[in-house]
Short mmCIF file of N, CA and C in Angstrom, two decimals:
data_model
loop_
_atom_site.label_atom_id
_atom_site.label_comp_id
_atom_site.label_asym_id
_atom_site.label_seq_id
_atom_site.Cartn_x
_atom_site.Cartn_y
_atom_site.Cartn_z
N VAL A 16 44.48 9.81 -45.68
CA VAL A 16 43.29 8.97 -45.55
C VAL A 16 43.33 8.21 -44.23
N SER A 17 44.46 7.59 -43.92
CA SER A 17 44.57 6.80 -42.70
C SER A 17 44.42 7.67 -41.45
N ARG A 18 44.84 8.93 -41.58
CA ARG A 18 44.72 9.84 -40.45
C ARG A 18 43.24 10.16 -40.15
N SER A 19 42.43 10.38 -41.16
CA SER A 19 41.00 10.66 -40.95
C SER A 19 40.27 9.42 -40.44
N ILE A 20 40.71 8.22 -40.89
CA ILE A 20 40.12 6.97 -40.39
C ILE A 20 40.45 6.83 -38.90
N LEU A 21 41.72 7.12 -38.58
CA LEU A 21 42.18 7.03 -37.19
C LEU A 21 41.40 8.03 -36.31
N LEU A 22 41.23 9.24 -36.81
CA LEU A 22 40.49 10.27 -36.09
C LEU A 22 39.03 9.85 -35.91
N GLY A 23 38.46 9.25 -36.94
CA GLY A 23 37.08 8.75 -36.89
C GLY A 23 36.94 7.68 -35.82
N ASN A 24 37.91 6.76 -35.75
CA ASN A 24 37.88 5.69 -34.75
C ASN A 24 37.95 6.24 -33.34
N VAL A 25 38.82 7.23 -33.13
CA VAL A 25 38.97 7.84 -31.81
C VAL A 25 37.66 8.53 -31.41
N THR A 26 37.10 9.27 -32.36
CA THR A 26 35.83 9.97 -32.10
C THR A 26 34.73 8.96 -31.77
N GLN A 27 34.68 7.89 -32.52
CA GLN A 27 33.66 6.85 -32.31
C GLN A 27 33.83 6.21 -30.92
N LYS A 28 35.06 5.92 -30.54
CA LYS A 28 35.33 5.32 -29.22
C LYS A 28 34.96 6.29 -28.10
N TYR A 29 35.28 7.57 -28.30
CA TYR A 29 34.94 8.59 -27.31
C TYR A 29 33.42 8.68 -27.14
N GLU A 30 32.70 8.75 -28.26
CA GLU A 30 31.23 8.86 -28.20
C GLU A 30 30.61 7.62 -27.57
N SER A 31 31.16 6.46 -27.89
CA SER A 31 30.68 5.21 -27.33
C SER A 31 30.88 5.18 -25.82
N ALA A 32 32.04 5.61 -25.36
CA ALA A 32 32.34 5.65 -23.93
C ALA A 32 31.44 6.65 -23.22
N ARG A 33 31.22 7.80 -23.88
CA ARG A 33 30.36 8.84 -23.31
C ARG A 33 28.92 8.32 -23.18
N ASP A 34 28.42 7.64 -24.21
CA ASP A 34 27.06 7.08 -24.18
C ASP A 34 26.94 6.02 -23.08
N LYS A 35 27.97 5.19 -22.96
CA LYS A 35 27.98 4.15 -21.94
C LYS A 35 27.93 4.78 -20.54
N LYS A 36 28.70 5.83 -20.36
CA LYS A 36 28.73 6.53 -19.07
C LYS A 36 27.36 7.14 -18.76
N LYS A 37 26.72 7.74 -19.77
CA LYS A 37 25.39 8.33 -19.58
C LYS A 37 24.38 7.26 -19.17
N LYS A 38 24.46 6.09 -19.83
CA LYS A 38 23.54 5.00 -19.51
C LYS A 38 23.77 4.51 -18.08
N GLU A 39 25.04 4.40 -17.69
CA GLU A 39 25.37 3.97 -16.33
C GLU A 39 24.84 4.96 -15.30
N GLN A 40 24.99 6.26 -15.60
CA GLN A 40 24.51 7.30 -14.69
C GLN A 40 22.98 7.24 -14.57
N ALA A 41 22.30 7.04 -15.68
CA ALA A 41 20.84 6.95 -15.68
C ALA A 41 20.39 5.75 -14.86
N LEU A 42 21.07 4.62 -15.03
CA LEU A 42 20.74 3.42 -14.27
C LEU A 42 20.98 3.64 -12.77
N THR A 43 22.11 4.23 -12.44
CA THR A 43 22.43 4.52 -11.04
C THR A 43 21.35 5.41 -10.43
N GLN A 44 20.91 6.39 -11.19
CA GLN A 44 19.87 7.31 -10.72
C GLN A 44 18.56 6.56 -10.47
N LYS A 45 18.18 5.66 -11.39
CA LYS A 45 16.96 4.87 -11.23
C LYS A 45 17.04 3.99 -9.98
N ILE A 46 18.18 3.35 -9.79
CA ILE A 46 18.37 2.48 -8.62
C ILE A 46 18.31 3.30 -7.34
N GLU A 47 18.95 4.48 -7.34
CA GLU A 47 18.95 5.34 -6.15
C GLU A 47 17.53 5.79 -5.80
N LYS A 48 16.74 6.17 -6.81
CA LYS A 48 15.37 6.61 -6.56
C LYS A 48 14.53 5.47 -5.98
N PHE A 49 14.65 4.29 -6.58
CA PHE A 49 13.90 3.12 -6.09
C PHE A 49 14.31 2.80 -4.65
N THR A 50 15.62 2.76 -4.41
CA THR A 50 16.13 2.41 -3.08
C THR A 50 15.67 3.42 -2.03
N ALA A 51 15.72 4.69 -2.36
CA ALA A 51 15.29 5.73 -1.42
C ALA A 51 13.80 5.56 -1.08
N CYS A 52 12.99 5.33 -2.08
CA CYS A 52 11.56 5.15 -1.88
C CYS A 52 11.30 3.88 -1.06
N TYR A 53 12.00 2.80 -1.40
CA TYR A 53 11.86 1.54 -0.66
C TYR A 53 12.23 1.72 0.81
N GLU A 54 13.35 2.36 1.07
CA GLU A 54 13.81 2.56 2.44
C GLU A 54 12.85 3.44 3.23
N ASP A 55 12.32 4.48 2.58
CA ASP A 55 11.35 5.36 3.22
C ASP A 55 10.10 4.58 3.62
N MET A 56 9.61 3.75 2.71
CA MET A 56 8.40 2.97 2.99
C MET A 56 8.66 1.93 4.08
N SER A 57 9.84 1.35 4.09
CA SER A 57 10.18 0.38 5.14
C SER A 57 10.21 1.07 6.51
N ASP A 58 10.78 2.27 6.56
CA ASP A 58 10.82 3.03 7.81
C ASP A 58 9.40 3.35 8.29
N ILE A 59 8.55 3.76 7.36
CA ILE A 59 7.17 4.10 7.70
C ILE A 59 6.48 2.86 8.29
N PHE A 60 6.68 1.70 7.67
CA PHE A 60 6.05 0.47 8.14
C PHE A 60 6.55 0.11 9.53
N VAL A 61 7.85 0.17 9.73
CA VAL A 61 8.45 -0.18 11.02
C VAL A 61 7.91 0.73 12.13
N LYS A 62 7.74 2.01 11.80
CA LYS A 62 7.25 2.97 12.79
C LYS A 62 5.73 2.92 12.94
N GLN A 63 5.08 2.00 12.20
CA GLN A 63 3.63 1.81 12.29
C GLN A 63 2.86 3.08 11.94
N GLU A 64 3.40 3.85 11.01
CA GLU A 64 2.73 5.09 10.64
C GLU A 64 1.62 4.81 9.64
N LYS A 65 0.66 5.71 9.60
CA LYS A 65 -0.49 5.55 8.71
C LYS A 65 -0.19 6.10 7.31
N ARG A 66 1.05 6.56 7.09
CA ARG A 66 1.36 7.16 5.80
C ARG A 66 1.67 6.13 4.73
N LEU A 67 1.66 4.85 5.09
CA LEU A 67 1.95 3.81 4.10
C LEU A 67 0.69 3.60 3.28
N THR A 68 0.63 4.26 2.14
CA THR A 68 -0.63 4.31 1.39
C THR A 68 -0.48 3.74 -0.01
N ASP A 69 -1.62 3.63 -0.69
CA ASP A 69 -1.61 3.18 -2.08
C ASP A 69 -0.79 4.13 -2.95
N LYS A 70 -0.83 5.42 -2.62
CA LYS A 70 -0.07 6.40 -3.42
C LYS A 70 1.43 6.14 -3.30
N ASN A 71 1.90 5.86 -2.07
CA ASN A 71 3.31 5.50 -1.90
C ASN A 71 3.63 4.25 -2.74
N MET A 72 2.73 3.29 -2.70
CA MET A 72 2.95 2.03 -3.39
C MET A 72 2.98 2.25 -4.90
N GLU A 73 2.12 3.12 -5.39
CA GLU A 73 2.11 3.44 -6.82
C GLU A 73 3.45 4.04 -7.23
N THR A 74 3.97 4.93 -6.39
CA THR A 74 5.27 5.56 -6.67
C THR A 74 6.36 4.49 -6.73
N LEU A 75 6.39 3.62 -5.72
CA LEU A 75 7.40 2.57 -5.69
C LEU A 75 7.27 1.64 -6.90
N THR A 76 6.05 1.29 -7.25
CA THR A 76 5.81 0.42 -8.41
C THR A 76 6.32 1.07 -9.69
N GLN A 77 6.07 2.35 -9.83
CA GLN A 77 6.53 3.09 -11.00
C GLN A 77 8.06 3.08 -11.06
N LEU A 78 8.69 3.36 -9.93
CA LEU A 78 10.16 3.37 -9.88
C LEU A 78 10.72 1.96 -10.16
N TYR A 79 10.05 0.97 -9.62
CA TYR A 79 10.48 -0.43 -9.84
C TYR A 79 10.38 -0.79 -11.32
N ARG A 80 9.28 -0.41 -11.94
CA ARG A 80 9.08 -0.73 -13.36
C ARG A 80 10.05 0.03 -14.27
N ASN A 81 10.57 1.17 -13.78
CA ASN A 81 11.55 1.94 -14.56
C ASN A 81 12.92 1.26 -14.57
N LEU A 82 13.14 0.35 -13.63
CA LEU A 82 14.43 -0.35 -13.59
C LEU A 82 14.51 -1.35 -14.74
N PRO A 83 15.72 -1.54 -15.28
CA PRO A 83 15.88 -2.58 -16.29
C PRO A 83 15.60 -3.96 -15.68
N GLU A 84 15.31 -4.93 -16.53
CA GLU A 84 14.91 -6.27 -16.07
C GLU A 84 15.90 -6.88 -15.09
N LYS A 85 17.19 -6.72 -15.36
CA LYS A 85 18.22 -7.30 -14.48
C LYS A 85 18.09 -6.74 -13.06
N GLN A 86 17.91 -5.43 -12.95
CA GLN A 86 17.80 -4.79 -11.65
C GLN A 86 16.45 -5.10 -11.00
N GLN A 87 15.41 -5.27 -11.82
CA GLN A 87 14.11 -5.65 -11.27
C GLN A 87 14.24 -6.99 -10.54
N LYS A 88 14.95 -7.94 -11.17
CA LYS A 88 15.16 -9.25 -10.53
C LYS A 88 15.93 -9.08 -9.22
N GLU A 89 16.94 -8.19 -9.25
CA GLU A 89 17.79 -7.95 -8.09
C GLU A 89 16.99 -7.37 -6.91
N TYR A 90 16.03 -6.49 -7.21
CA TYR A 90 15.28 -5.78 -6.17
C TYR A 90 13.88 -6.35 -5.94
N GLN A 91 13.55 -7.43 -6.62
CA GLN A 91 12.19 -7.97 -6.56
C GLN A 91 11.78 -8.36 -5.13
N GLU A 92 12.69 -8.97 -4.40
CA GLU A 92 12.37 -9.41 -3.03
C GLU A 92 11.98 -8.22 -2.15
N LYS A 93 12.77 -7.14 -2.25
CA LYS A 93 12.47 -5.94 -1.46
C LYS A 93 11.12 -5.35 -1.87
N TYR A 94 10.89 -5.29 -3.17
CA TYR A 94 9.65 -4.74 -3.70
C TYR A 94 8.45 -5.56 -3.21
N GLU A 95 8.56 -6.88 -3.31
CA GLU A 95 7.47 -7.76 -2.88
C GLU A 95 7.21 -7.61 -1.38
N GLN A 96 8.27 -7.43 -0.59
CA GLN A 96 8.11 -7.27 0.86
C GLN A 96 7.34 -6.00 1.18
N VAL A 97 7.65 -4.92 0.48
CA VAL A 97 6.93 -3.66 0.72
C VAL A 97 5.47 -3.82 0.31
N LYS A 98 5.21 -4.53 -0.79
CA LYS A 98 3.82 -4.77 -1.20
C LYS A 98 3.06 -5.50 -0.09
N LYS A 99 3.70 -6.50 0.50
CA LYS A 99 3.07 -7.24 1.60
C LYS A 99 2.84 -6.33 2.81
N ASP A 100 3.83 -5.48 3.11
CA ASP A 100 3.72 -4.57 4.24
C ASP A 100 2.55 -3.60 4.05
N VAL A 101 2.44 -3.06 2.84
CA VAL A 101 1.35 -2.11 2.55
C VAL A 101 0.00 -2.83 2.69
N GLN A 102 -0.08 -4.04 2.17
CA GLN A 102 -1.33 -4.80 2.27
C GLN A 102 -1.67 -5.09 3.73
N TYR A 103 -0.66 -5.41 4.52
CA TYR A 103 -0.88 -5.69 5.95
C TYR A 103 -1.45 -4.45 6.65
N VAL A 104 -0.88 -3.29 6.35
CA VAL A 104 -1.35 -2.05 6.94
C VAL A 104 -2.80 -1.79 6.53
N LYS A 105 -3.10 -1.99 5.24
CA LYS A 105 -4.47 -1.79 4.75
C LYS A 105 -5.44 -2.75 5.45
N ASP A 106 -5.02 -4.02 5.57
CA ASP A 106 -5.87 -5.02 6.24
C ASP A 106 -6.12 -4.63 7.69
N THR A 107 -5.09 -4.15 8.35
CA THR A 107 -5.21 -3.74 9.75
C THR A 107 -6.17 -2.56 9.87
N GLN A 108 -6.04 -1.60 8.98
CA GLN A 108 -6.93 -0.43 9.01
C GLN A 108 -8.38 -0.85 8.77
N THR A 109 -8.59 -1.76 7.83
CA THR A 109 -9.95 -2.24 7.55
C THR A 109 -10.51 -2.99 8.76
N GLU A 110 -9.68 -3.85 9.34
CA GLU A 110 -10.12 -4.60 10.53
C GLU A 110 -10.51 -3.64 11.65
N GLU A 111 -9.69 -2.60 11.87
CA GLU A 111 -9.98 -1.61 12.91
C GLU A 111 -11.28 -0.85 12.61
N ALA A 112 -11.49 -0.52 11.34
CA ALA A 112 -12.72 0.18 10.96
C ALA A 112 -13.94 -0.71 11.19
N CYS A 113 -13.82 -2.00 10.92
CA CYS A 113 -14.93 -2.93 11.16
C CYS A 113 -15.21 -3.03 12.65
N TYR A 114 -14.14 -3.08 13.44
CA TYR A 114 -14.32 -3.12 14.90
C TYR A 114 -15.02 -1.84 15.39
N ASP A 115 -14.58 -0.70 14.86
CA ASP A 115 -15.18 0.59 15.26
C ASP A 115 -16.68 0.61 14.94
N LEU A 116 -17.03 0.12 13.76
CA LEU A 116 -18.45 0.09 13.37
C LEU A 116 -19.21 -0.84 14.32
N PHE A 117 -18.64 -2.00 14.59
CA PHE A 117 -19.25 -2.96 15.52
C PHE A 117 -19.43 -2.33 16.90
N SER A 118 -18.38 -1.67 17.38
CA SER A 118 -18.45 -1.09 18.74
C SER A 118 -19.47 0.05 18.82
N ASP A 119 -19.78 0.66 17.69
CA ASP A 119 -20.81 1.70 17.69
C ASP A 119 -22.21 1.11 17.88
N THR A 120 -22.37 -0.19 17.63
CA THR A 120 -23.68 -0.81 17.84
C THR A 120 -23.94 -1.06 19.32
N ILE A 121 -22.86 -1.18 20.10
CA ILE A 121 -22.98 -1.42 21.54
C ILE A 121 -22.07 -0.47 22.31
N PRO A 122 -22.30 0.84 22.15
CA PRO A 122 -21.38 1.80 22.75
C PRO A 122 -21.46 1.81 24.27
N PHE A 123 -20.32 1.82 24.90
CA PHE A 123 -20.24 1.95 26.35
C PHE A 123 -19.93 3.40 26.67
N SER A 124 -20.85 4.25 26.33
CA SER A 124 -20.64 5.69 26.50
C SER A 124 -21.22 6.13 27.84
N THR A 125 -20.76 7.24 28.27
CA THR A 125 -21.24 7.76 29.56
C THR A 125 -22.64 8.34 29.42
N SER A 126 -22.90 9.06 28.37
CA SER A 126 -24.21 9.72 28.24
C SER A 126 -25.12 8.98 27.27
N GLU A 127 -26.40 9.06 27.54
CA GLU A 127 -27.43 8.47 26.67
C GLU A 127 -27.38 9.12 25.28
N GLN A 128 -27.14 10.43 25.28
CA GLN A 128 -27.06 11.21 24.03
C GLN A 128 -25.95 10.65 23.14
N GLU A 129 -24.76 10.48 23.71
CA GLU A 129 -23.62 9.98 22.93
C GLU A 129 -23.89 8.56 22.43
N ARG A 130 -24.52 7.76 23.27
CA ARG A 130 -24.84 6.37 22.90
C ARG A 130 -25.76 6.36 21.67
N LYS A 131 -26.79 7.21 21.70
CA LYS A 131 -27.72 7.29 20.57
C LYS A 131 -27.03 7.77 19.29
N GLU A 132 -26.17 8.79 19.44
CA GLU A 132 -25.45 9.32 18.27
C GLU A 132 -24.57 8.25 17.63
N ARG A 133 -23.88 7.51 18.45
CA ARG A 133 -23.00 6.46 17.92
C ARG A 133 -23.81 5.37 17.23
N GLN A 134 -24.93 5.00 17.83
CA GLN A 134 -25.76 3.97 17.20
C GLN A 134 -26.37 4.47 15.88
N GLN A 135 -26.72 5.75 15.85
CA GLN A 135 -27.29 6.31 14.62
C GLN A 135 -26.25 6.39 13.50
N SER A 136 -24.97 6.40 13.88
CA SER A 136 -23.92 6.47 12.85
C SER A 136 -23.71 5.11 12.15
N VAL A 137 -24.31 4.06 12.72
CA VAL A 137 -24.20 2.73 12.11
C VAL A 137 -25.26 2.62 11.03
N THR A 138 -24.80 2.58 9.77
CA THR A 138 -25.74 2.54 8.64
C THR A 138 -25.38 1.40 7.70
N TYR A 139 -26.36 1.05 6.88
CA TYR A 139 -26.10 0.03 5.85
C TYR A 139 -25.00 0.50 4.90
N GLU A 140 -24.98 1.81 4.66
CA GLU A 140 -23.96 2.36 3.75
C GLU A 140 -22.55 2.09 4.30
N ARG A 141 -22.33 2.43 5.57
CA ARG A 141 -21.02 2.17 6.20
C ARG A 141 -20.72 0.67 6.17
N TYR A 142 -21.74 -0.13 6.46
CA TYR A 142 -21.59 -1.59 6.46
C TYR A 142 -21.15 -2.08 5.08
N GLU A 143 -21.83 -1.62 4.03
CA GLU A 143 -21.53 -2.06 2.65
C GLU A 143 -20.11 -1.69 2.23
N ILE A 144 -19.70 -0.47 2.56
CA ILE A 144 -18.36 0.00 2.21
C ILE A 144 -17.30 -0.88 2.88
N LEU A 145 -17.50 -1.14 4.17
CA LEU A 145 -16.53 -1.97 4.90
C LEU A 145 -16.57 -3.42 4.45
N LEU A 146 -17.76 -3.90 4.09
CA LEU A 146 -17.86 -5.28 3.59
C LEU A 146 -17.03 -5.45 2.32
N GLN A 147 -17.12 -4.46 1.44
CA GLN A 147 -16.33 -4.47 0.20
C GLN A 147 -14.83 -4.50 0.54
N GLN A 148 -14.41 -3.64 1.46
CA GLN A 148 -12.99 -3.59 1.84
C GLN A 148 -12.56 -4.88 2.51
N ALA A 149 -13.38 -5.41 3.39
CA ALA A 149 -13.04 -6.63 4.12
C ALA A 149 -12.92 -7.82 3.17
N THR A 150 -13.77 -7.85 2.16
CA THR A 150 -13.74 -8.94 1.19
C THR A 150 -12.41 -8.94 0.42
N ASN A 151 -11.80 -7.77 0.26
CA ASN A 151 -10.53 -7.66 -0.48
C ASN A 151 -9.29 -7.84 0.39
N MET A 152 -9.48 -8.12 1.68
CA MET A 152 -8.33 -8.27 2.57
C MET A 152 -7.54 -9.52 2.20
N GLN A 153 -6.22 -9.47 2.39
CA GLN A 153 -5.34 -10.58 2.05
C GLN A 153 -5.00 -11.46 3.25
N ASN A 154 -4.89 -10.85 4.42
CA ASN A 154 -4.54 -11.60 5.62
C ASN A 154 -5.77 -12.38 6.10
N PRO A 155 -5.72 -13.72 6.05
CA PRO A 155 -6.90 -14.53 6.35
C PRO A 155 -7.44 -14.34 7.77
N THR A 156 -6.57 -14.19 8.74
CA THR A 156 -7.01 -14.02 10.13
C THR A 156 -7.72 -12.70 10.31
N LYS A 157 -7.12 -11.64 9.79
CA LYS A 157 -7.72 -10.31 9.89
C LYS A 157 -9.04 -10.26 9.12
N LYS A 158 -9.06 -10.91 7.97
CA LYS A 158 -10.26 -10.94 7.13
C LYS A 158 -11.41 -11.62 7.89
N GLU A 159 -11.12 -12.76 8.49
CA GLU A 159 -12.14 -13.50 9.24
C GLU A 159 -12.68 -12.66 10.40
N THR A 160 -11.77 -12.02 11.12
CA THR A 160 -12.17 -11.17 12.25
C THR A 160 -13.06 -10.02 11.77
N ALA A 161 -12.62 -9.35 10.71
CA ALA A 161 -13.39 -8.22 10.17
C ALA A 161 -14.77 -8.67 9.72
N LEU A 162 -14.83 -9.79 9.01
CA LEU A 162 -16.12 -10.29 8.51
C LEU A 162 -17.04 -10.71 9.67
N ASN A 163 -16.46 -11.22 10.75
CA ASN A 163 -17.28 -11.55 11.92
C ASN A 163 -17.87 -10.30 12.56
N TYR A 164 -17.06 -9.24 12.66
CA TYR A 164 -17.59 -7.96 13.16
C TYR A 164 -18.75 -7.50 12.29
N LEU A 165 -18.54 -7.59 10.98
CA LEU A 165 -19.56 -7.11 10.05
C LEU A 165 -20.83 -7.97 10.09
N LYS A 166 -20.67 -9.24 10.31
CA LYS A 166 -21.83 -10.14 10.44
C LYS A 166 -22.70 -9.67 11.62
N SER A 167 -22.04 -9.35 12.73
CA SER A 167 -22.77 -8.86 13.91
C SER A 167 -23.44 -7.51 13.62
N VAL A 168 -22.73 -6.65 12.89
CA VAL A 168 -23.29 -5.34 12.53
C VAL A 168 -24.53 -5.53 11.66
N LYS A 169 -24.45 -6.43 10.69
CA LYS A 169 -25.58 -6.69 9.78
C LYS A 169 -26.78 -7.19 10.58
N GLU A 170 -26.54 -8.12 11.49
CA GLU A 170 -27.64 -8.63 12.33
C GLU A 170 -28.26 -7.50 13.15
N TRP A 171 -27.41 -6.64 13.69
CA TRP A 171 -27.88 -5.51 14.49
C TRP A 171 -28.72 -4.57 13.62
N LEU A 172 -28.21 -4.25 12.41
CA LEU A 172 -28.93 -3.35 11.50
C LEU A 172 -30.29 -3.94 11.13
N ASP A 173 -30.31 -5.22 10.79
CA ASP A 173 -31.57 -5.88 10.43
C ASP A 173 -32.57 -5.84 11.58
N GLN A 174 -32.06 -6.05 12.78
CA GLN A 174 -32.91 -6.02 13.97
C GLN A 174 -33.47 -4.61 14.20
N GLN A 175 -32.63 -3.60 13.99
CA GLN A 175 -33.08 -2.21 14.16
C GLN A 175 -34.19 -1.87 13.17
N GLN A 176 -34.05 -2.41 11.98
CA GLN A 176 -35.05 -2.12 10.93
C GLN A 176 -36.40 -2.75 11.29
N GLN A 177 -36.37 -3.90 11.94
CA GLN A 177 -37.60 -4.58 12.33
C GLN A 177 -38.31 -3.88 13.50
N ASN A 178 -37.50 -3.20 14.33
CA ASN A 178 -38.09 -2.53 15.52
C ASN A 178 -38.83 -1.26 15.18
#
């Protein structure tokens, strides 16, 4: 009887150790995936690449949420920094798009034909889309700049409609 109890204890300890090792490996894998994604996104941001997108952020968020609470706390600062970086890139892209729309209202083109084409590309639809994006910007300076461009575009569009 004591021998089967002893054998049962050994088996139980072995299975417990094996389960613990599996959990540690799974955790290590989750941390490695998150870290790799985080580092990739940081590199993209540093290199000012346009690949820093919502899709990348969704992937990082998913990997972050897969981490246990303890590790989430440990990596929260890095995660929050990437979120800020992605938002900054988005704000910059929106600001640039607003500037492009504004510059199309007063194109300094060489040919009259090109000037007309650029002005015709300025529409209320483009204005509305960018206004929506500019309203959601987080960076106050970029937001103000973008909205000022759009204010000028709106005035220009209204004036064109009256002519």
